[in-house]
Short mmCIF file of C-alpha atoms in Angstrom, two decimals:
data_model
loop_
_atom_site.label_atom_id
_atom_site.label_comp_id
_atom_site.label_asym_id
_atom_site.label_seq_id
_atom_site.Cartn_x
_atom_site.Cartn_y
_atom_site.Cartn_z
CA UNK A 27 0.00 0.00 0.00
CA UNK A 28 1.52 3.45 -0.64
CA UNK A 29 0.55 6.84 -1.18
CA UNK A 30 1.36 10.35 -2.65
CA UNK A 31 1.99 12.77 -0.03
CA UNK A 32 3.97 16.34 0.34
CA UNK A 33 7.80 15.63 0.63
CA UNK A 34 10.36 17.95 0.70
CA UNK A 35 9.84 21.31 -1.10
CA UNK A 36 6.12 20.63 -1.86
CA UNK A 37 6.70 18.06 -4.01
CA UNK A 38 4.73 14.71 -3.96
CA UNK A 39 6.37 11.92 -3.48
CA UNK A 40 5.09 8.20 -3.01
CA UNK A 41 5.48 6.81 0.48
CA UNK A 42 4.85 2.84 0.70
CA UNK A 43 4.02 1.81 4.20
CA UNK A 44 6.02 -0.09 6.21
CA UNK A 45 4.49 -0.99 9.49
CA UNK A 46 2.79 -3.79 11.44
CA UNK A 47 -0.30 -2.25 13.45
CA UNK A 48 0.34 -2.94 17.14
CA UNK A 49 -1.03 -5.47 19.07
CA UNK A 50 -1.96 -4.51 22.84
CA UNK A 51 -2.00 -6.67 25.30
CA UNK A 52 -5.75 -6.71 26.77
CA UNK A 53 -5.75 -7.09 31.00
CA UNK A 54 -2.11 -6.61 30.71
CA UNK A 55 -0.68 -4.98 34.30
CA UNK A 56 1.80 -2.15 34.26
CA UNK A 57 5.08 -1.96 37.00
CA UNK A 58 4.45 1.84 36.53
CA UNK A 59 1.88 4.19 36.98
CA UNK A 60 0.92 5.37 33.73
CA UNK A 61 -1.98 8.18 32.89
CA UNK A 62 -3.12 9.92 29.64
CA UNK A 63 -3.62 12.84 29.54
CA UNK A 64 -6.86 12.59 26.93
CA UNK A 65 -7.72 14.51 23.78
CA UNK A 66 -11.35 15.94 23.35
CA UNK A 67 -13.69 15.17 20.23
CA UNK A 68 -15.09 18.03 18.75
CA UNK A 69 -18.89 18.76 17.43
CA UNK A 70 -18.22 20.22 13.66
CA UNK A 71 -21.91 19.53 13.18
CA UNK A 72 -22.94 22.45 16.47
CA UNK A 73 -20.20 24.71 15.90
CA UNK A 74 -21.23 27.21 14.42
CA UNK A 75 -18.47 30.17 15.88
CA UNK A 76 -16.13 27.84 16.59
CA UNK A 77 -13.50 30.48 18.23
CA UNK A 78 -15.87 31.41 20.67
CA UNK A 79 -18.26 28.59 21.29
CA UNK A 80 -16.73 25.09 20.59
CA UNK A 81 -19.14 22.13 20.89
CA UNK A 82 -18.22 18.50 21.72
CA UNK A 83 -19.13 15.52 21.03
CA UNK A 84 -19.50 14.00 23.91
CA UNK A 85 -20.47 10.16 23.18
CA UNK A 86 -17.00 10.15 20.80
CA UNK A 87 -15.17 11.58 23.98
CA UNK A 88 -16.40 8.97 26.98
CA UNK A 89 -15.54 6.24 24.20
CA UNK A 90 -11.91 7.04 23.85
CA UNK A 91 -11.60 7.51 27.31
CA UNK A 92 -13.47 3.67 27.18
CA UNK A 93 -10.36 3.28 24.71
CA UNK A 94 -7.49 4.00 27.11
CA UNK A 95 -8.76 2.46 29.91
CA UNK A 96 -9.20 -1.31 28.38
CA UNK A 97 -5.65 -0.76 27.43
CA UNK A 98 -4.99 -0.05 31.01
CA UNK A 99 -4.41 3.33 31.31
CA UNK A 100 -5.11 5.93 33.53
CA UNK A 101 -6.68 9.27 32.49
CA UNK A 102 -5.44 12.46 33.23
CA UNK A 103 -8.68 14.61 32.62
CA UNK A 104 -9.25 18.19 31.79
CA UNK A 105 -5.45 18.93 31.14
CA UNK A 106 -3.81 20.59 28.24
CA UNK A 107 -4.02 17.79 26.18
CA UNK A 108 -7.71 18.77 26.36
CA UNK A 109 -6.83 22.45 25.20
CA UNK A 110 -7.35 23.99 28.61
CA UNK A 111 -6.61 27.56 27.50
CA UNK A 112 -6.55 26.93 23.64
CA UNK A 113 -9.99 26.84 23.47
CA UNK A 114 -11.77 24.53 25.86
CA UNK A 115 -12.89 26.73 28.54
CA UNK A 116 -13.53 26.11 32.29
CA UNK A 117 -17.52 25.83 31.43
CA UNK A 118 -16.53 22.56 29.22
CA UNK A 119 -13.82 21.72 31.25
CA UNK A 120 -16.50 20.80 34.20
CA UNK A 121 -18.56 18.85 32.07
CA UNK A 122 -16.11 16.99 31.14
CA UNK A 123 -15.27 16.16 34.59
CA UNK A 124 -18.51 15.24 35.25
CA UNK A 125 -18.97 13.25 32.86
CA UNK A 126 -16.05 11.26 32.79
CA UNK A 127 -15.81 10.93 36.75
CA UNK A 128 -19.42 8.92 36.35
CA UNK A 129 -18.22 7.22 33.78
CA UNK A 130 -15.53 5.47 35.06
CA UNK A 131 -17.31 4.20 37.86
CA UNK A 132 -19.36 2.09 35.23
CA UNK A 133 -15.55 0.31 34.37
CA UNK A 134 -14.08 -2.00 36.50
CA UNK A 135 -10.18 -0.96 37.40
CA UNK A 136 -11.14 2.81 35.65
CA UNK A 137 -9.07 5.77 37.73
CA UNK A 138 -8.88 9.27 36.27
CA UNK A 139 -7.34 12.22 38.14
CA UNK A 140 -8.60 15.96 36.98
CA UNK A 141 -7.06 19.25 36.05
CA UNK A 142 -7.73 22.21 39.09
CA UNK A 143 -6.47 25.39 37.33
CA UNK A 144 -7.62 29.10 37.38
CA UNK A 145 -8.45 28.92 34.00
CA UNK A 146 -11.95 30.41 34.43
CA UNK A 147 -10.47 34.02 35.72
CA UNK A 148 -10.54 36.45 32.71
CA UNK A 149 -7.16 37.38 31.28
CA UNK A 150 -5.84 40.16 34.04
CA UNK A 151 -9.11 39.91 35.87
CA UNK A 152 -6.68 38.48 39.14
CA UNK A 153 -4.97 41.49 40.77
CA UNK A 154 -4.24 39.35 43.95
CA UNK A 155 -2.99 36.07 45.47
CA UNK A 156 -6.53 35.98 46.74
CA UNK A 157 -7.96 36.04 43.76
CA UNK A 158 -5.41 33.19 42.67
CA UNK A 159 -6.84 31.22 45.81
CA UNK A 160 -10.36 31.80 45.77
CA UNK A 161 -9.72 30.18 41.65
CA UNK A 162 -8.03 27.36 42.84
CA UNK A 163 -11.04 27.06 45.27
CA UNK A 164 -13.44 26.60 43.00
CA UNK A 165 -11.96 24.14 41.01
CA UNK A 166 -11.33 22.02 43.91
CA UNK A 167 -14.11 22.21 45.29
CA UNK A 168 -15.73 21.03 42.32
CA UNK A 169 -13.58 18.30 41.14
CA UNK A 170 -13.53 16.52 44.83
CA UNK A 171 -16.93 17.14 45.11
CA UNK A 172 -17.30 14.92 42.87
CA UNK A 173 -15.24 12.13 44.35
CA UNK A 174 -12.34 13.06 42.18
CA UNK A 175 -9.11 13.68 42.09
CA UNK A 176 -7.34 17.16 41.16
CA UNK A 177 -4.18 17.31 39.49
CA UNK A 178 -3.13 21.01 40.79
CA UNK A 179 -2.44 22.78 36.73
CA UNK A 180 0.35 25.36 36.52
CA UNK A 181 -1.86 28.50 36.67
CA UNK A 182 -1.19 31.63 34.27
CA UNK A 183 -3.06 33.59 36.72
CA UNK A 184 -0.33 32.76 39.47
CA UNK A 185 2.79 33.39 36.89
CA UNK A 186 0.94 36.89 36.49
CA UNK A 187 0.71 37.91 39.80
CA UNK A 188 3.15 36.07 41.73
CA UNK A 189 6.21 38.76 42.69
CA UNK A 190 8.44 35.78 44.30
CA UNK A 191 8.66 32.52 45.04
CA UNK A 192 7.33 33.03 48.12
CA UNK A 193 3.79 33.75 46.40
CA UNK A 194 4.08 30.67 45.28
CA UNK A 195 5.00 28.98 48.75
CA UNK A 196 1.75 31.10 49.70
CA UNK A 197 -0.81 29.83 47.45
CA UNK A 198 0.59 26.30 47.37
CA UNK A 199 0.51 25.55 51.11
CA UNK A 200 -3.26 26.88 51.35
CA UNK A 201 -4.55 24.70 48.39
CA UNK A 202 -3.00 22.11 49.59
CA UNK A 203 -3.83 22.31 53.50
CA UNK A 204 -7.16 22.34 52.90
CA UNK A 205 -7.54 19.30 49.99
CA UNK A 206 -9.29 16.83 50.91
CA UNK A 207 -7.40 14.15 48.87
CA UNK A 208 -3.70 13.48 47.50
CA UNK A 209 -2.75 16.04 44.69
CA UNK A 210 -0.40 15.45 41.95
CA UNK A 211 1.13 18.68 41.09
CA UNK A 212 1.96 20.19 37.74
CA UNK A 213 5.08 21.81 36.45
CA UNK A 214 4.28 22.93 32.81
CA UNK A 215 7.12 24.92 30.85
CA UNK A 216 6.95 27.24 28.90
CA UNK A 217 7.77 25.76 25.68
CA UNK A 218 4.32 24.03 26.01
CA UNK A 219 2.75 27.46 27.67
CA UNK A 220 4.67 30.65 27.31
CA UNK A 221 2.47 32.61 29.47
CA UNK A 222 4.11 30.56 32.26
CA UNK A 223 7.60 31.52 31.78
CA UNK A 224 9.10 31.96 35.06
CA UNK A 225 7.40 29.51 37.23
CA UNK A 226 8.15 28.70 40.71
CA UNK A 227 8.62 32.52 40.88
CA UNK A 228 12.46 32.45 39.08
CA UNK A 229 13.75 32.26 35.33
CA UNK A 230 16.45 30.03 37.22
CA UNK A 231 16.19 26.02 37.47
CA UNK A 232 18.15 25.83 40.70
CA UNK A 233 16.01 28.30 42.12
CA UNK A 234 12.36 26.82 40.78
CA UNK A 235 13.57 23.61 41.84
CA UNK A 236 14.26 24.65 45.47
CA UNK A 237 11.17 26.15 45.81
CA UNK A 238 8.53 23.17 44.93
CA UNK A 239 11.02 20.83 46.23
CA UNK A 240 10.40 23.00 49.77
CA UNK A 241 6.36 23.06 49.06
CA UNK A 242 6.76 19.35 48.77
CA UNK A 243 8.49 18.49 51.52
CA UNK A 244 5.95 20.47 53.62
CA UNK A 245 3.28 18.38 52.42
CA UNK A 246 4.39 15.07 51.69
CA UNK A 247 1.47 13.46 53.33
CA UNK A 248 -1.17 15.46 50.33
CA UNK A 249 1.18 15.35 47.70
CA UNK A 250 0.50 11.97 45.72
CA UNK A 251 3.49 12.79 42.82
CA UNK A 252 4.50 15.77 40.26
CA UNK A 253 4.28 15.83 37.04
CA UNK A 254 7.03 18.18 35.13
CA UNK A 255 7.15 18.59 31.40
CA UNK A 256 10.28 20.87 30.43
CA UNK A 257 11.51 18.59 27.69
CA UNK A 258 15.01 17.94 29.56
CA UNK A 259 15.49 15.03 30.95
CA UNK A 260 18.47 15.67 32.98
CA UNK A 261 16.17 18.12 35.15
CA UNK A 262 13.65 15.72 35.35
CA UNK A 263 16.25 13.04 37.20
CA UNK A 264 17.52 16.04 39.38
CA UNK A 265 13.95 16.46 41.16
CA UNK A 266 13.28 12.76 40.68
CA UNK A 267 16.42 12.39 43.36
CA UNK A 268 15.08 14.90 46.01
CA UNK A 269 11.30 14.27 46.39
CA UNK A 270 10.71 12.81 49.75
CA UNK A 271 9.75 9.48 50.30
CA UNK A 272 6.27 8.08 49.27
CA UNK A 273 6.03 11.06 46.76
CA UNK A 274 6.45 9.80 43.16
CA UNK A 275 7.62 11.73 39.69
CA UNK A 276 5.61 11.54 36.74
CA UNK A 277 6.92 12.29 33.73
CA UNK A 278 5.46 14.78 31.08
CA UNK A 279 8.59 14.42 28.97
CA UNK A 280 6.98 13.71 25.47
CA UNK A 281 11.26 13.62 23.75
CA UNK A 282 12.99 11.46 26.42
CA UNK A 283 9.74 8.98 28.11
CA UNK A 284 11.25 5.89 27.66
CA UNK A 285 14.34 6.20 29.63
CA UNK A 286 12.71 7.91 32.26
CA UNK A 287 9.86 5.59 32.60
CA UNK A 288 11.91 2.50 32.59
CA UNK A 289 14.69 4.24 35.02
CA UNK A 290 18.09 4.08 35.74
CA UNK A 291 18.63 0.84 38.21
CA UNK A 292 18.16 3.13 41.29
CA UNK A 293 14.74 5.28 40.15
CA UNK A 294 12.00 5.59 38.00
CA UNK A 295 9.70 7.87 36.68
CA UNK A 296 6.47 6.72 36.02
CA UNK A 297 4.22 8.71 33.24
CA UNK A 298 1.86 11.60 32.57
CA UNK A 299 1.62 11.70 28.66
CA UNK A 300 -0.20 13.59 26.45
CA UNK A 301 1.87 11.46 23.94
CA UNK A 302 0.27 8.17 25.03
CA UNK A 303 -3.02 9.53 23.84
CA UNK A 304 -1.58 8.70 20.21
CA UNK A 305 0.73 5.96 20.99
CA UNK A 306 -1.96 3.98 23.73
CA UNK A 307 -1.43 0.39 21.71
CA UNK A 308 2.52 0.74 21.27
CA UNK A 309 2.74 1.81 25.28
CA UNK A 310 0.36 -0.88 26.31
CA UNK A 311 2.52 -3.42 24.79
CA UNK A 312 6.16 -1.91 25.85
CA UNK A 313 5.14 -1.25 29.64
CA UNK A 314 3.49 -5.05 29.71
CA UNK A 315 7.22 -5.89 28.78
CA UNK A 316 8.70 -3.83 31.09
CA UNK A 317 6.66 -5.07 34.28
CA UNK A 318 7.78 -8.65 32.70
CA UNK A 319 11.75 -7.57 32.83
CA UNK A 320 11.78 -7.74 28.99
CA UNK A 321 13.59 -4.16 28.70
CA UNK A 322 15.13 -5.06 25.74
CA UNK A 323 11.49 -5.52 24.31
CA UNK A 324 10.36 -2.77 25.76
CA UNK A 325 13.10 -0.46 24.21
CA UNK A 326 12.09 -1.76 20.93
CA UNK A 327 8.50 -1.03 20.82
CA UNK A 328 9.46 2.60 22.70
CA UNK A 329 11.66 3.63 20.16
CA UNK A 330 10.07 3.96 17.45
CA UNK A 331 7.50 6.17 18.65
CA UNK A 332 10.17 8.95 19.81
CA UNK A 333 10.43 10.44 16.54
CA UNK A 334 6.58 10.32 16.42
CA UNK A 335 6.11 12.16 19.79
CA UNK A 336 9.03 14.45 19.03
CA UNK A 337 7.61 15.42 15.44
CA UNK A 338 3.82 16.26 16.84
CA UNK A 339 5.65 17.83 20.04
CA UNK A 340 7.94 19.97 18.03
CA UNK A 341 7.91 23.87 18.39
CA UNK A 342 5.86 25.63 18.23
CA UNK A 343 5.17 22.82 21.31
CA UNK A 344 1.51 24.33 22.37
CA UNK A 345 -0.16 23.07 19.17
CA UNK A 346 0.51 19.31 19.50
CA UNK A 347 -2.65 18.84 20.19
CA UNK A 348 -3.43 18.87 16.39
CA UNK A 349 -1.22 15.67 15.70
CA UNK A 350 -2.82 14.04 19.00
CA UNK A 351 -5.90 14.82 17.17
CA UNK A 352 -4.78 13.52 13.91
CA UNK A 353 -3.76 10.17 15.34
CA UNK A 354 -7.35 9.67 16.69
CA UNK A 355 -9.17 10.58 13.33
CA UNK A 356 -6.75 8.34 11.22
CA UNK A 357 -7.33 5.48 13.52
CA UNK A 358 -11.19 5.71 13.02
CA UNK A 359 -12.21 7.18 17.03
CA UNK A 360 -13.30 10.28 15.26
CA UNK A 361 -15.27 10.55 12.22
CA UNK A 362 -13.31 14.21 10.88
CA UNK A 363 -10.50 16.18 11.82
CA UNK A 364 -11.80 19.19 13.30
CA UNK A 365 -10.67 20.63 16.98
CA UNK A 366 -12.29 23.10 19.54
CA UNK A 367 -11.50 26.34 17.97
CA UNK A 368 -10.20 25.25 14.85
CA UNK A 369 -7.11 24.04 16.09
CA UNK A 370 -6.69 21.80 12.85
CA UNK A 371 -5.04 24.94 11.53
CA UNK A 372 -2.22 25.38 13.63
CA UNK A 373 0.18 22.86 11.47
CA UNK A 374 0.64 22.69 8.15
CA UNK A 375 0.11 19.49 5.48
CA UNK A 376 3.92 18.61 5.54
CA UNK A 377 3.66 18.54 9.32
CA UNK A 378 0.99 16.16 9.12
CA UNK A 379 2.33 14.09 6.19
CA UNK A 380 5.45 13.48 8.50
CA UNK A 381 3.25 12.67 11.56
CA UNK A 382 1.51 10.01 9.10
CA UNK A 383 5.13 7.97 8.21
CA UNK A 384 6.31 8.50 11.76
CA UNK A 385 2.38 6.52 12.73
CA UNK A 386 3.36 3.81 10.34
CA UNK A 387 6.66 3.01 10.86
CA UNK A 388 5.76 3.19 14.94
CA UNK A 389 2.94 0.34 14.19
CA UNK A 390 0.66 2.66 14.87
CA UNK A 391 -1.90 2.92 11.85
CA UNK A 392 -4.70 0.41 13.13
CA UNK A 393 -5.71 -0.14 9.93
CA UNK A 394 -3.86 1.14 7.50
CA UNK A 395 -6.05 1.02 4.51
CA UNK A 396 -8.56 4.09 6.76
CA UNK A 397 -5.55 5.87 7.05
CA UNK A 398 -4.68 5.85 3.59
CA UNK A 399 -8.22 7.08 2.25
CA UNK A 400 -8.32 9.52 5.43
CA UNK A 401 -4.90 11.11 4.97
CA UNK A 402 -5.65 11.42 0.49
CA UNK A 403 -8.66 13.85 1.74
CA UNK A 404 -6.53 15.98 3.77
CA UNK A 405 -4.02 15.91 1.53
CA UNK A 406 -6.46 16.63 -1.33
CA UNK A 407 -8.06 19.58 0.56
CA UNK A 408 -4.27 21.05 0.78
CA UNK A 409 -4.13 20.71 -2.75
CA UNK A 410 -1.46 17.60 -2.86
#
């Protein structure tokens, strides 16, 4: 099977596929924790502004979610994956909750954990650590109202207000006093959000790193894990080796997952992908290795989807979500390509055309012969 698509310079070229669709392994049990961070399906058919009023499809949503958990994975709800502040706004965002915190109690096994940001404040409308608070509140409140769990998001409000880290050490300590359950907190660069530059109240690593490392340590007993997603690995390891006991990393480190997840002898990271939205069969199969002491198989399955992750996760980083999205529509969980706010349009055909050998040669075209006919329409809509 081949097909024409956009090579270098804009010139079609034929690409013959390559790869063996994955086989996960159903029931299969993981040695690491391992969440994904889950994509939403968009309405085309009610969107009528799309920019200001995106619709979902709800039914397609709760069945991919269905999706990730047979394959044994956890879901991290409501996160950026989800375009939390790229379009899916806090209105959505609580649906979504809802709906997917009753609908895993209808699976057997079926955890999610949900973002608690300040997403719902109006760009400038917090003046105030208070206001920061009194944000975080209401999500909270919400989410373990609910029975859930919050996974405490990287807030642009905070990086807006903050003056120091000690804002920071402010805000964190109340939130956290007063939860009711573990939290996993969120460390989200700014390669994947720029209007979070600065984090942790410094531009300097060492600095950050003292500071939530401190926050931690204060509340070990509510802190569950943190997730950090800078793209380095090396900094990842560095707070892997000072969280306190009982406290766990996970990573969000969609360039260098597979070492981190399957460790270095002494420590491991276990996972928080946005990535394993896209690559769910391939990870099922390498982790059910892994908790089997088959590294050597599980570096072989891995691998391949690197170059994958690191082509949709290239910069600009924020709009991966469009080759998350991709993945799902080629694979047949969607029935178009269309995002919340048009997101679609943030890559280009070329981009896309590389995500679709990347898929193949990673095993992870389900059936290839859909993807073929699905990618020719996009392509012919481009014009290739």
């Amino acid at each position: 099977m081949d097909i024409a698509l956009p090579g270098e310079g804009g010139r079609s070229t034929r690409y013959r596929l390559v790869g063996q669709p994955a086989q996960p392994v159903i029931g299969a049990r993981f040695s690491r924790i391992a969440y994904a961070a889950a994509h939403v399906v968009a309405d085309p058919l009610e969107m009528t502004d799309p920019w200001a009023h995106p619709a979902v499809d709800w039914e397609r949503t709760m069945a991919f979610r269905h999706h990730l958990w047979r394959l044994g994975f956890r879901i991290a709800e409501a996160m950026d994956t989800a375009q939390r502040g790229m379009g899916f706004d806090w209105t959505n965002a609580r649906e979504l909750i809802r709906r997917s915190i009753a609908e895993a109690r209808t699976v057997e096994g079926a955890d999610l954990a949900s973002g608690a940001g300040t997403d719902h404040l109006a760009p400038g409308a917090a003046r105030t650590l208070d206001d920061v608070i009194a944000a975080y509140e209401e999500q909270f409140d919400f989410i373990e109202g609910l029975g859930g769990k919050a996974i405490m998001m990287a807030s642009r409000a905070m990086a807006a207000v903050a003056k120091g880290p000690d804002d920071y050490v402010s805000v964190y300590d109340r939130i956290l006093s007063q939860a009711s359950g573990k939290v996993i907190l969120h460390w989200l660069g700014d390669m994947f959000d720029p209007a979070l530059k600065g984090y942790w109240g410094s531009h300097d690593f060492d600095t950050a790193l003292d500071t939530v490392v401190a926050i931690i340590e204060r509340h070990a007993g509510k802190v569950e894990g943190i997730k950090i997603s800078l793209l380095d690995a090396g900094k990842e390891v560095v707070l892997r080796n000072r969280l306190p006991e009982g406290v766990v990393m996970f990573t969000g480190d969609d360039f260098n997952y597979p070492e981190l997840i399957a460790g270095d002898g002494e420590r491991h990271s276990h996972a928080l992908l946005g990535i394993f939205d896209a690559i769910a069969p391939v990870a099922n199969a390498a982790l059910a290795k892994l908790a089997a002491g088959d590294r050597s198989g599980y570096d072989a399955l891995m691998a391949p989807t690197v170059s994958l992750s690191r082509k949709i996760f290239e910069a600009p980083t924020e709009y991966y979500k469009a080759g998350i999205v991709l993945m799902a529509w080629l694979n047949g969980h969607q029935d178009h390509f269309s995002m919340v706010g048009g997101m679609q349009s943030a890559r280009g055909i070329s981009h896309y055309a590389d995500v679709f050998r990347l898929a193949d040669q990673a095993g992870l075209l389900a059936d290839p012969e859909l993807a073929i006919a699905r990618m020719k329409n996009l392509c012919a809509v481009a014009g290739v």
